[in-house]
Each structure stands twice: as C-alpha cells, then as structure tokens.
Amino acid sequence: MAAVVMACTPLEQDVGAVGRESPRGASEQGLTSISFRGSSRASGKGITSLAIPAPAGLQVDDVVLARLTNRNNVSAVLTPPAGWTLLRSDQSASAIKTWVLYKVATASEPSSYTFTLDLASYFAGSLVAYSGVDPLNPIDTHGGQKNGDSATFTTPALTTSSADGLAVWFGSQVWTGAACPSPGITPPTGFTVQEDTCLVSSSTGLLLHVSEAALGAAGMQPPFVGGSAFAHTNTAEVVALRATPPPPAPGVAFRGTAQASALTATSLTIAAPAGVEEADLLLARLSNRNQVGATLTPPAGWTLLRSDQSSTQLKSWVFYKVATASEPSSYEFGISLASNLAGSIDAFSGVDPVSPIDTHSGQKNGTTSAFDAPLITTTSGNGLVVWFGSQIWAGSTCPASPIAPPSGFTESFDTCLVSSSAGLLYDAAWKALGAAGVQPAFNGTSPYAQTNTTQVVALRPIQPPPPPAVAFRSAAQASALAATRLTLPAPAGVAADDVLLARLSNRNQVSATLTPPAGWTFLRSDQSSSQLKSWVFYKVATASEPASYEFGISLASNLAGSIDAFSGADPASPIDTHSGQKNGTTSAFDAPALTTASAGGLAVWFGSQLWAGSTCPASPIVPPADFTESFETCLVSTSTGLIFNSAWKVLGEPGVQPAFNGSSPYANTNTAQVVALRAASAPACTAADNYVGTWVQQGTVVAPEIVEPSGLAASRVVPDVLYVHNEDTTAIVAISTLNASTVGVYDVGNVTPADWEDVASGPCPAGSCIFMGDIGRASANFPTPPNSFAVYRIPEPDLANGQTTGTLAAEAFPFVYPDSAKDAEALMVHPVTGDIYVITKSGSGASKVYKFPTPLPAPGTMSTLVWVADLQLPVDPNDVEAAKATSAAVHPCANRFLVRTYRRVYEFRAAAGQGFESAFAATPVTLTDTQEGQGEAIEYDANGASYYTMSETPSPFRLKRVSRL
C-alpha cells in the first residue's frame, strides 16, 4: 500500500481534533483488526502546559497514544494528566525531546487532556486513538531513538510477541522554516499517514508526523525507516499495539466419515473423510471376524486407544490421529492374520489438538441384542461422545433394521460386511455433551442376539483461553527531600482485586523503619551498609481505594517511591516468589535467580540507584532484557538524590527463571528487586470429595522395560503423561494416561538401586523433577537389608521438545530414620513446597510418616528424617495385606493425599483452613478400589480430577483410572 501524505498544516497556536472509523486492510506488513478511531493536536510557543482535545468519537476500551515534543529545553520534566502511562522518551543532547504515553479510554473521558512541563518550551503534541486493541495488555513492544543531523528517521529493530497487531510510527524533526514544507516527513514504506504537520518558528520550530501499518505474524519486524528532505536532528519512535484476542473456537462438531471392508484380507484401506482440515481429530475403528489373535498395524501417526474382543469371534480396535496440514487421501491398516475386516474413519472439528481424548470405555457383549458400554466420567464440559457398535452377522445382504445407537445420538453411518458365515454389522454415532461428570449409560441395540462390541470415546473440545493473565494496569510515583512521610497517588484505573506493589527507597538513613498505610503487607527490604535502602510492600485493592497512600519513615530522609498496579493476579495468593539484593559501586543491577511455582504469572523488576546530579540523567536505568518499563524518573539532589524505575515481563512455565539483571551508565550503589505475581488462573487443580464407584482400564503397558511396576508419577511439564518404574532396575518409562502407550523410555545413570519402591514428581531447582524412592528393605539387592536409604532427584525429560530416550542424571539424597531402620514403600512430594515424605509399611496398619529436613540438604549429604505423624490404616482381620501401605501421592491442590495398600485406596484430607500436614490426623476416607491383587502404584491426575493405579502383577500391567463425580 503506497503512503498517503496529508496536507501539511501549521500547528502554531493550533488546536484541533479529527475523528473517523475506518476498517484496516492489508499492508506490506500484514492484517489487523485494529482500526484508527481519530486524532487531535495542539501546540504553543514558550508555554508550560498544553491542552489537547480528546479525539472525536472516543469509546470505552479504545487505546490512545500521546506523542509530545519540545524544542531546546530537553531537561524539562513532563507531567501527564491522571491515567496516562509514560511509555518512553527520546532526546538529543540539546535540541529536541519527545515523549510517548498511552491510556485505555474509560466510560467518562474528559473533553481534553492537559500536559505540563516544568520549563517553558516550544511545545507540540498529538493524540491518536485506536479501536480493537487489547485493553488489558495493549502494548506489545516499542522502540525509538534520536538521529542526529540526518534526513533519515531510523528506529531500532523490534520483535513482536503477538500476531496481527498494528505499528504506530512517530517522527519529529528540528525545523526553522516560516511555513510547513510539503511534504514534511515521509513515513516508512507501507505506512498510512494520519498526521504530517509542523510548529512554525524561524528558529525553534518542529516537523511532526504520525503514521501506521498493520502487522502480520509475531516475531522480528523489518526496519521501520522514514525520512525527510532535511538533514536535521530528529527522533523516530514506533509502538506496536496488541490486537484484542479472537473469540474462542466453536465446540466439537462432526466433520465427515468414510468406511471400507474386505473378505479374507491382510490389509484394509480406508479413505480420508471429505473436508478434513488441519487439527481435526480422526477416529478409526476396525473390527474383524474369527481371528481375534490377530494384531493390527496402523499407518504412521495413528495411536491405539483401546481394543475389545470376544473369546473367538469378534475383535474391535479404536485408534486416533490429529490431522496435519497434508493428510493422505487414504490410510492402509495391516493385520497379521487374514480376516474378514471392516472399518471406518470419523472426523471431528473443534477438538483440543493437544489433549484430544477426555476418556473412553468399551466391552464385549456376548450373544445378546444389547450393545452395552461401561459408564464414563468426563473431566471437561461441552465435548462430544462418539459411539461405535460392531456385531457378528451371517446374512447374505445387509439387514433392513441394523444397529440402533443410544438415544439422542446422530448416526454417522450404519452398514455391514456381507458374508454368509462370517460377516459384520458396524455403526458409528455421536452426541454433543454438556457438563463434565458421570454420563448416562450409552447403550444401543439391534434386532439380533449376537456377540457384539460397544466402544465409547469422549472428545475434549478446544479449551477456551485462560482468564486474562497478569497485566500491567498503571503506575504512580512521588519523591521528597528530608521527608518523614511520602504520599503516593493511587495508580489510575485501579479496580477491585488488582494487586498493588509499592517500592520506596531512601538515601543515607538505612536504619530508618518504614510504616505503611493500613492494608499494606511488607514483602522485603534490601540495603547497603549506609547509603541506600529499598522496601517492597503489596496490597490487594478493594472496591473503594483511597486517592493516595501515605507512608511514614522514622528518620527524615530523601525519599522516593512508586506504586505499580496489576490486573489478573490471584487476589487470594498474589505473590509467587521474590528476590533482591544490594549491588555496591557498580553499574550492574543484579538480582538473585528465582523459581516460580505457577504458570502464566508476571515478574515485576525494581531498580534504585544513588544519584548526585542536579537534573535527571538522559540515560538512566536499563531494565532486564524483554522487560517493559512502567516508568523511569529520579529524585534530584546535588549530593543525595536517587534514580528509580520499574519494569515488568509476562512469564510462561513455572520453574527456574533466567537472571533478571539490569544496568545503568553509572557505577553507583544500587538495589535490584524482583517480585513474581501469581496469575488468578494458576495453578489449575480440582479436589474431589466424591469419586465414581467403578474404575476404567485405560490400557496396558507394553514397554518391555517394565517388568515389575512399583510406582506412578504425573508429569508436571506435559499433559496426559505418567512415569512408571520397576523395583530394582534403573528404567523409567513415560506412558500416556489415555491408553498406557509408551511415550518415552529412559535410564537413570550412575545409580545402583537396592529396592526402588515408589516414585513422585514435584518442584526442584531444575523446575520439575522425578523423585525415586530407594526406600524398601524386603527385596533389597544387598546381602542384608540396609539401614540407610536414599531418594534420587532427577530432572524431568523435555518430552514436549522430543526428548523421548536417553540417560537421566540423578542426585542422591541419602537418609536414615531417627529411631531405627524401617520397611517403606510409599513416597510423596509436596507440589508447592517440595517437601519429601516417606510412609512406612506395616501389616498392622500402624504406619509412620517422616520427611526430609527443611531446607533440603545438599545432594550426597546424609539426612536424618524428621518424624511427622503416626498413621493408622484400617485393618482387615481376614487379609493382612489390606493394611500395608505400598504407595502414596499428594494432591496437586496440596490439601490431601492418597495412600494405597495391596488391596485398598484411602484419601486423607486436610482440615478446612489448616495446612497440608493436618491431613495426617484425618480419618482416612475409603475410595474406589481398583481390584488389584498386588497394588503398588497410585497417582493423581495432574489436574487432580481423578487418580490412576497399577498392580505389580500379573502381566500385562493394566493402567486403571477412577474419576471424580
């Protein structure tokens, strides 16, 4: 799109507003839903304030950018109206200075905004308003710089983090003409001009320009370079606006189906259903006659979900696949024994491509017209259930009244494979589901009392976007000399449940104590020996916050402070973690590393530094890479001043974060502090007080490395994955919770297990770790049972990025009991604190609970465990094995834990309002038993909505699931 140059109009003593709403189209950059709403401008000579009209047509949640420029008084300090946030400023050494600010429009905006300077200047400004910008997090990124004595307007390269935004480009240049040139400033290629004008003065005028261009994919953007006909000092700045996120995708819907069959076949080719698109979910169901010992080999990319069979006549398999952008026109399934074979593929849109299968069930029904299926319990709402029926058939034609699916289902097809002795009826149908939970019986029928299989698969819909992540709202600052109190304004636009962070710093009176207003909680302080001290407090905003907050200090000080407000943080537990330190006589603003415990949070970084200048420096504190500054300013004193700023960055997955270190040009004592805020949407966990009374077999473990499974642990970094291990080998296998298929196979290096009895997962310095419990005695690989034991900590493999094999490094934490050696098979790790617990095993049910000391000693250091509680498990006088604890797991919500024995499953629940360890005093609640002769493994689902078990015998080892009601 070619640039359009608007008429160049003098701004001298000019006040005006322009408004329009124009849909954006394509540009050389891309597409966006952001639309230009309107603009306005004002200017004056030798003034200290500038009132700019609100752009015409301004509406709630529009985002307004203010760009102001002055001549010659570059040390001037700009004070914006309430509600505006400084985004950046750029300046030359003496000739020109430019500020860019923004605000999100409310329902009651004023008719104009007055910006003030502390020094009279030739002063010009403009406002540009846009609709369609994300009001919660409008600024993607920004950049800018001064270009000296040049006709080129260059901005630093920038990298956007969201797609389909809009770049707003500003240019300002020194001008000494008696009239505006035409054209004035030329924008970068592909940009549309919204303003090109000037402030006329024969010696101290300005050229001013605003233009915009739609952006495409996120990532590195091409350089945005403009120009003019004049080689004069200029500033060029660009702001990338983030578009409002798209609405959630529709629910699961049937896309299409295809079927095929063959007599005495060793393979079956089934066409791809018509209209399949990328990320559709494909379900393949195949059935054969009389050769139930046959194995079926799917094409590449298909995963076995389940199989169900009669003793000799009928076997049915179900596979699934998430469609790629280039699917073949058909799929060939091979079978090891020639069979009469029939199959179908059904396609569905709107399924969660990351975790498509919610649950499944199925069974064989013998010599009956009833097509019964075991009950299922879904864990996500608004999914879709797919029902398959297959029945033996001996007719020479398809019957007039074949299989009838369950009530309320829509058939995708109903057909047959004809053979006078070994044919098949087969059918598929689907039904949209409502709320999660136990579903009604999905049973069909046919007119024929013949052996049949019925299978049910519940599909999980695309998950709606999580609640808004933590987002910067606004900031306010204040400072004072020789003060005993500091009044900080409330940041603009604060709403109930926002989290407010107050940071205050003082000079030379480091022994002073700071008293916050009511409702504020002290978080940390960091100080040098005599010169600088910084405090951080936090508060969760109520519905009626005051206009300002007064902080008192015990010794008169040069005092500076700020309050930053954030939306979307967890109001009940807003602080994930924090760190900070003093850095002496250095330009480095280093902060200790921190480890977050929840995903989707936000890191807030504070820097404070000694300053002795009479004005604020042109190049003050630089925050860590990828952080967005909320403000940057100073307290001026020729000997005891301060520079201070704050910045923020959205965080991703929990775990060890990269170093958050900033800098400045000055080697002076400083403090750097970091606070990680926890998002309101994290962590996601569900604690159930009631579970269904039946279990579902998810699948059987086929990995040959597993010969004596003794524990299960849920991955904390990838969904739908469990780790399973043996008692006395170093193999760890990752399996799918959907069907027990093998996801990854690993070996633990440099260890010799004696009796590895249980496994758990939990937090660690690496982020998330597997904890192996070498805690048993009865079958130890040593001549006599050991008196000392060990827990091994192993960083989780990077499954999400393809680490499916290899050797995992282990750190050993040896221990002894405080009284005498014990027999133990149950290990569990607290999901937040990382505390490691061991529960002993006793035929009388009188188990003891111990844990490692806190903090955890260094690897290789012998620990003496700390006794926590005595735990009495129910005793069955007819079965001594029923009371022996063999495995344990802490709930993801950290308010309860599971203990299983060879025969039973119990849950211990913490008292309301009390800590986790109160659960040890609770009466055990008997949960659904999974009927295992030697049950030795149990684990909660990663979201806490169900639990899984596995028995050490017999092989094949079955993964069983019990869901919440």
CSV table of N, CA, C and O in Angstrom, one decimal, residues 279-341:
chain,number,residue,atom,x,y,z
A,279,ALA,N,-5.7,-30.1,12.2
A,279,ALA,CA,-6.1,-30.1,13.7
A,279,ALA,C,-7.5,-30.8,13.9
A,279,ALA,O,-7.9,-30.9,15.0
A,280,ASP,N,-8.1,-31.3,12.8
A,280,ASP,CA,-9.3,-32.2,13.1
A,280,ASP,C,-8.8,-33.4,13.8
A,280,ASP,O,-7.7,-33.9,13.7
A,281,LEU,N,-9.7,-34.1,14.5
A,281,LEU,CA,-9.4,-35.3,15.2
A,281,LEU,C,-10.1,-36.5,14.4
A,281,LEU,O,-11.3,-36.4,14.1
A,282,LEU,N,-9.3,-37.5,14.0
A,282,LEU,CA,-9.7,-38.6,13.3
A,282,LEU,C,-9.8,-39.8,14.2
A,282,LEU,O,-8.8,-40.1,14.9
A,283,LEU,N,-10.9,-40.6,14.2
A,283,LEU,CA,-11.1,-41.8,15.0
A,283,LEU,C,-11.3,-42.9,14.0
A,283,LEU,O,-12.2,-42.9,13.2
A,284,ALA,N,-10.4,-43.9,14.1
A,284,ALA,CA,-10.5,-45.1,13.2
A,284,ALA,C,-11.0,-46.3,14.1
A,284,ALA,O,-10.4,-46.5,15.1
A,285,ARG,N,-12.0,-47.0,13.6
A,285,ARG,CA,-12.5,-48.2,14.4
A,285,ARG,C,-12.5,-49.3,13.3
A,285,ARG,O,-13.1,-49.2,12.3
A,286,LEU,N,-11.8,-50.4,13.7
A,286,LEU,CA,-11.8,-51.6,12.8
A,286,LEU,C,-12.2,-52.8,13.6
A,286,LEU,O,-11.9,-52.9,14.8
A,287,SER,N,-12.9,-53.7,12.9
A,287,SER,CA,-13.4,-55.0,13.5
A,287,SER,C,-13.1,-56.1,12.6
A,287,SER,O,-13.2,-56.0,11.4
A,288,ASN,N,-12.8,-57.3,13.2
A,288,ASN,CA,-12.6,-58.5,12.3
A,288,ASN,C,-13.3,-59.7,12.9
A,288,ASN,O,-13.8,-59.7,14.1
A,289,ARG,N,-13.5,-60.7,12.1
A,289,ARG,CA,-14.2,-61.9,12.4
A,289,ARG,C,-13.3,-63.1,12.6
A,289,ARG,O,-12.4,-63.3,11.8
A,290,ASN,N,-13.4,-63.8,13.7
A,290,ASN,CA,-12.9,-65.1,14.0
A,290,ASN,C,-11.3,-65.2,14.2
A,290,ASN,O,-10.9,-66.2,14.9
A,291,GLN,N,-10.6,-64.2,13.8
A,291,GLN,CA,-9.2,-64.2,14.0
A,291,GLN,C,-8.8,-63.2,15.2
A,291,GLN,O,-8.1,-62.2,14.9
A,292,VAL,N,-9.3,-63.4,16.4
A,292,VAL,CA,-9.1,-62.5,17.5
A,292,VAL,C,-7.7,-62.4,18.0
A,292,VAL,O,-7.3,-61.6,18.7
A,293,GLY,N,-6.9,-63.4,17.6
A,293,GLY,CA,-5.5,-63.4,17.9
A,293,GLY,C,-4.6,-62.5,17.0
A,293,GLY,O,-3.4,-62.3,17.3
A,294,ALA,N,-5.3,-61.9,16.0
A,294,ALA,CA,-4.5,-61.1,15.1
A,294,ALA,C,-4.1,-59.7,15.7
A,294,ALA,O,-4.8,-59.2,16.6
A,295,THR,N,-3.0,-59.2,15.3
A,295,THR,CA,-2.6,-57.8,15.7
A,295,THR,C,-2.8,-56.9,14.5
A,295,THR,O,-2.6,-57.3,13.3
A,296,LEU,N,-3.2,-55.7,14.8
A,296,LEU,CA,-3.4,-54.7,13.7
A,296,LEU,C,-2.3,-53.6,13.8
A,296,LEU,O,-2.0,-53.1,14.8
A,297,THR,N,-1.8,-53.3,12.6
A,297,THR,CA,-0.7,-52.3,12.5
A,297,THR,C,-1.3,-51.1,11.8
A,297,THR,O,-1.7,-51.1,10.6
A,298,PRO,N,-1.4,-49.9,12.5
A,298,PRO,CA,-2.0,-48.7,11.8
A,298,PRO,C,-0.9,-48.0,11.0
A,298,PRO,O,0.3,-48.3,11.1
A,299,PRO,N,-1.3,-47.1,10.1
A,299,PRO,CA,-0.3,-46.3,9.4
A,299,PRO,C,0.4,-45.4,10.4
A,299,PRO,O,0.0,-45.2,11.5
A,300,ALA,N,1.5,-44.8,9.9
A,300,ALA,CA,2.3,-43.8,10.8
A,300,ALA,C,1.4,-42.7,11.2
A,300,ALA,O,0.5,-42.2,10.5
A,301,GLY,N,1.5,-42.3,12.5
A,301,GLY,CA,0.8,-41.2,13.0
A,301,GLY,C,-0.4,-41.5,13.8
A,301,GLY,O,-1.0,-40.7,14.4
A,302,TRP,N,-0.9,-42.8,13.7
A,302,TRP,CA,-2.1,-43.2,14.5
A,302,TRP,C,-1.7,-43.9,15.8
A,302,TRP,O,-0.7,-44.6,15.9
A,303,THR,N,-2.5,-43.6,16.8
A,303,THR,CA,-2.2,-44.1,18.2
A,303,THR,C,-3.4,-45.0,18.6
A,303,THR,O,-4.5,-44.7,18.5
A,304,LEU,N,-3.0,-46.2,19.1
A,304,LEU,CA,-4.0,-47.1,19.6
A,304,LEU,C,-4.6,-46.6,20.9
A,304,LEU,O,-3.9,-46.2,21.8
A,305,LEU,N,-6.0,-46.6,20.9
A,305,LEU,CA,-6.7,-46.1,22.1
A,305,LEU,C,-7.2,-47.3,22.9
A,305,LEU,O,-7.0,-47.3,24.1
A,306,ARG,N,-7.8,-48.3,22.3
A,306,ARG,CA,-8.3,-49.4,23.0
A,306,ARG,C,-8.6,-50.5,22.0
A,306,ARG,O,-8.8,-50.3,20.8
A,307,SER,N,-8.8,-51.8,22.6
A,307,SER,CA,-9.3,-52.9,21.8
A,307,SER,C,-10.2,-53.7,22.7
A,307,SER,O,-9.9,-53.8,23.9
A,308,ASP,N,-11.3,-54.3,22.2
A,308,ASP,CA,-12.2,-55.1,22.9
A,308,ASP,C,-12.6,-56.3,22.1
A,308,ASP,O,-12.7,-56.2,20.9
A,309,GLN,N,-12.7,-57.5,22.7
A,309,GLN,CA,-12.9,-58.7,21.9
A,309,GLN,C,-13.7,-59.8,22.7
A,309,GLN,O,-13.7,-59.8,23.9
A,310,SER,N,-14.3,-60.7,21.9
A,310,SER,CA,-14.8,-61.9,22.5
A,310,SER,C,-13.8,-63.0,22.5
A,310,SER,O,-12.6,-62.7,22.1
A,311,SER,N,-14.1,-64.2,23.0
A,311,SER,CA,-13.1,-65.2,23.1
A,311,SER,C,-12.6,-65.7,21.7
A,311,SER,O,-11.4,-66.1,21.6
A,312,THR,N,-13.5,-65.8,20.7
A,312,THR,CA,-13.1,-66.3,19.4
A,312,THR,C,-13.6,-65.6,18.2
A,312,THR,O,-13.0,-65.7,17.1
A,313,GLN,N,-14.7,-64.9,18.3
A,313,GLN,CA,-15.4,-64.5,17.1
A,313,GLN,C,-15.2,-63.0,16.7
A,313,GLN,O,-15.3,-62.7,15.5
A,314,LEU,N,-15.0,-62.1,17.6
A,314,LEU,CA,-15.0,-60.7,17.2
A,314,LEU,C,-14.0,-59.9,18.0
A,314,LEU,O,-13.9,-60.0,19.2
A,315,LYS,N,-13.3,-59.0,17.3
A,315,LYS,CA,-12.4,-58.1,17.9
A,315,LYS,C,-12.5,-56.7,17.3
A,315,LYS,O,-12.6,-56.6,16.0
A,316,SER,N,-12.5,-55.7,18.1
A,316,SER,CA,-12.6,-54.3,17.6
A,316,SER,C,-11.5,-53.4,18.2
A,316,SER,O,-11.2,-53.5,19.4
A,317,TRP,N,-10.9,-52.6,17.3
A,317,TRP,CA,-9.8,-51.7,17.7
A,317,TRP,C,-10.3,-50.3,17.5
A,317,TRP,O,-11.0,-50.0,16.5
A,318,VAL,N,-9.8,-49.3,18.3
A,318,VAL,CA,-10.0,-47.9,18.1
A,318,VAL,C,-8.6,-47.2,18.1
A,318,VAL,O,-7.9,-47.4,19.1
A,319,PHE,N,-8.4,-46.4,17.1
A,319,PHE,CA,-7.2,-45.6,17.0
A,319,PHE,C,-7.6,-44.1,16.8
A,319,PHE,O,-8.7,-43.8,16.4
A,320,TYR,N,-6.6,-43.2,17.1
A,320,TYR,CA,-6.9,-41.8,16.9
A,320,TYR,C,-5.7,-41.1,16.3
A,320,TYR,O,-4.6,-41.6,16.4
A,321,LYS,N,-5.9,-39.9,15.6
A,321,LYS,CA,-4.9,-39.2,15.0
A,321,LYS,C,-5.4,-37.7,14.9
A,321,LYS,O,-6.5,-37.5,14.6
A,322,VAL,N,-4.5,-36.8,15.1
A,322,VAL,CA,-4.8,-35.4,14.9
A,322,VAL,C,-4.3,-35.0,13.5
A,322,VAL,O,-3.1,-35.2,13.2
A,323,ALA,N,-5.1,-34.5,12.7
A,323,ALA,CA,-4.8,-34.3,11.3
A,323,ALA,C,-3.8,-33.2,11.1
A,323,ALA,O,-3.8,-32.2,11.8
A,324,THR,N,-2.9,-33.4,10.2
A,324,THR,CA,-1.9,-32.4,9.8
A,324,THR,C,-2.4,-31.5,8.7
A,324,THR,O,-3.5,-31.8,8.1
A,325,ALA,N,-1.5,-30.6,8.2
A,325,ALA,CA,-1.9,-29.8,7.0
A,325,ALA,C,-1.8,-30.6,5.7
A,325,ALA,O,-2.4,-30.1,4.7
A,326,SER,N,-1.2,-31.7,5.7
A,326,SER,CA,-1.1,-32.5,4.5
A,326,SER,C,-1.4,-34.0,4.7
A,326,SER,O,-0.5,-34.8,4.8
A,327,GLU,N,-2.7,-34.3,4.9
A,327,GLU,CA,-3.1,-35.7,5.1
A,327,GLU,C,-3.2,-36.4,3.8
A,327,GLU,O,-3.6,-35.8,2.7
A,328,PRO,N,-3.0,-37.7,3.8
A,328,PRO,CA,-3.1,-38.5,2.5
A,328,PRO,C,-4.6,-38.7,2.2
A,328,PRO,O,-5.5,-38.4,3.0
A,329,SER,N,-4.8,-39.2,1.0
A,329,SER,CA,-6.2,-39.4,0.6
A,329,SER,C,-6.8,-40.7,1.2
A,329,SER,O,-8.0,-40.9,1.2
A,330,SER,N,-6.0,-41.6,1.7
A,330,SER,CA,-6.4,-42.8,2.3
A,330,SER,C,-5.4,-43.4,3.3
A,330,SER,O,-4.2,-42.9,3.3
A,331,TYR,N,-5.8,-44.3,4.1
A,331,TYR,CA,-4.9,-44.9,5.2
A,331,TYR,C,-5.0,-46.4,5.1
A,331,TYR,O,-6.1,-47.0,5.1
A,332,GLU,N,-3.9,-47.1,5.0
A,332,GLU,CA,-3.9,-48.6,5.0
A,332,GLU,C,-3.5,-49.2,6.3
A,332,GLU,O,-2.4,-48.9,6.9
A,333,PHE,N,-4.4,-50.0,6.9
A,333,PHE,CA,-4.2,-50.7,8.1
A,333,PHE,C,-3.8,-52.2,7.8
A,333,PHE,O,-4.5,-52.8,7.0
A,334,GLY,N,-2.8,-52.7,8.4
A,334,GLY,CA,-2.4,-54.1,8.1
A,334,GLY,C,-2.8,-55.0,9.3
A,334,GLY,O,-2.8,-54.5,10.4
A,335,ILE,N,-3.1,-56.2,9.0
A,335,ILE,CA,-3.5,-57.2,10.0
A,335,ILE,C,-2.6,-58.5,9.9
A,335,ILE,O,-2.4,-58.9,8.7
A,336,SER,N,-2.2,-59.0,11.0
A,336,SER,CA,-1.3,-60.2,10.9
A,336,SER,C,-1.9,-61.5,10.5
A,336,SER,O,-1.2,-62.4,10.0
A,337,LEU,N,-3.2,-61.6,10.6
A,337,LEU,CA,-3.9,-62.8,10.1
A,337,LEU,C,-5.0,-62.5,9.1
A,337,LEU,O,-5.8,-61.6,9.4
A,338,ALA,N,-5.1,-63.1,8.0
A,338,ALA,CA,-6.1,-62.8,7.0
A,338,ALA,C,-7.5,-62.9,7.7
A,338,ALA,O,-7.8,-63.9,8.4
A,339,SER,N,-8.3,-61.9,7.5
A,339,SER,CA,-9.6,-61.8,8.3
A,339,SER,C,-10.6,-61.2,7.4
A,339,SER,O,-10.3,-60.4,6.4
A,340,ASN,N,-11.9,-61.4,7.7
A,340,ASN,CA,-13.0,-60.6,7.2
A,340,ASN,C,-13.0,-59.3,8.1
A,340,ASN,O,-13.2,-59.3,9.3
A,341,LEU,N,-12.7,-58.2,7.4
A,341,LEU,CA,-12.3,-57.0,8.1
A,341,LEU,C,-13.1,-55.8,7.7
A,341,LEU,O,-13.3,-55.6,6.5
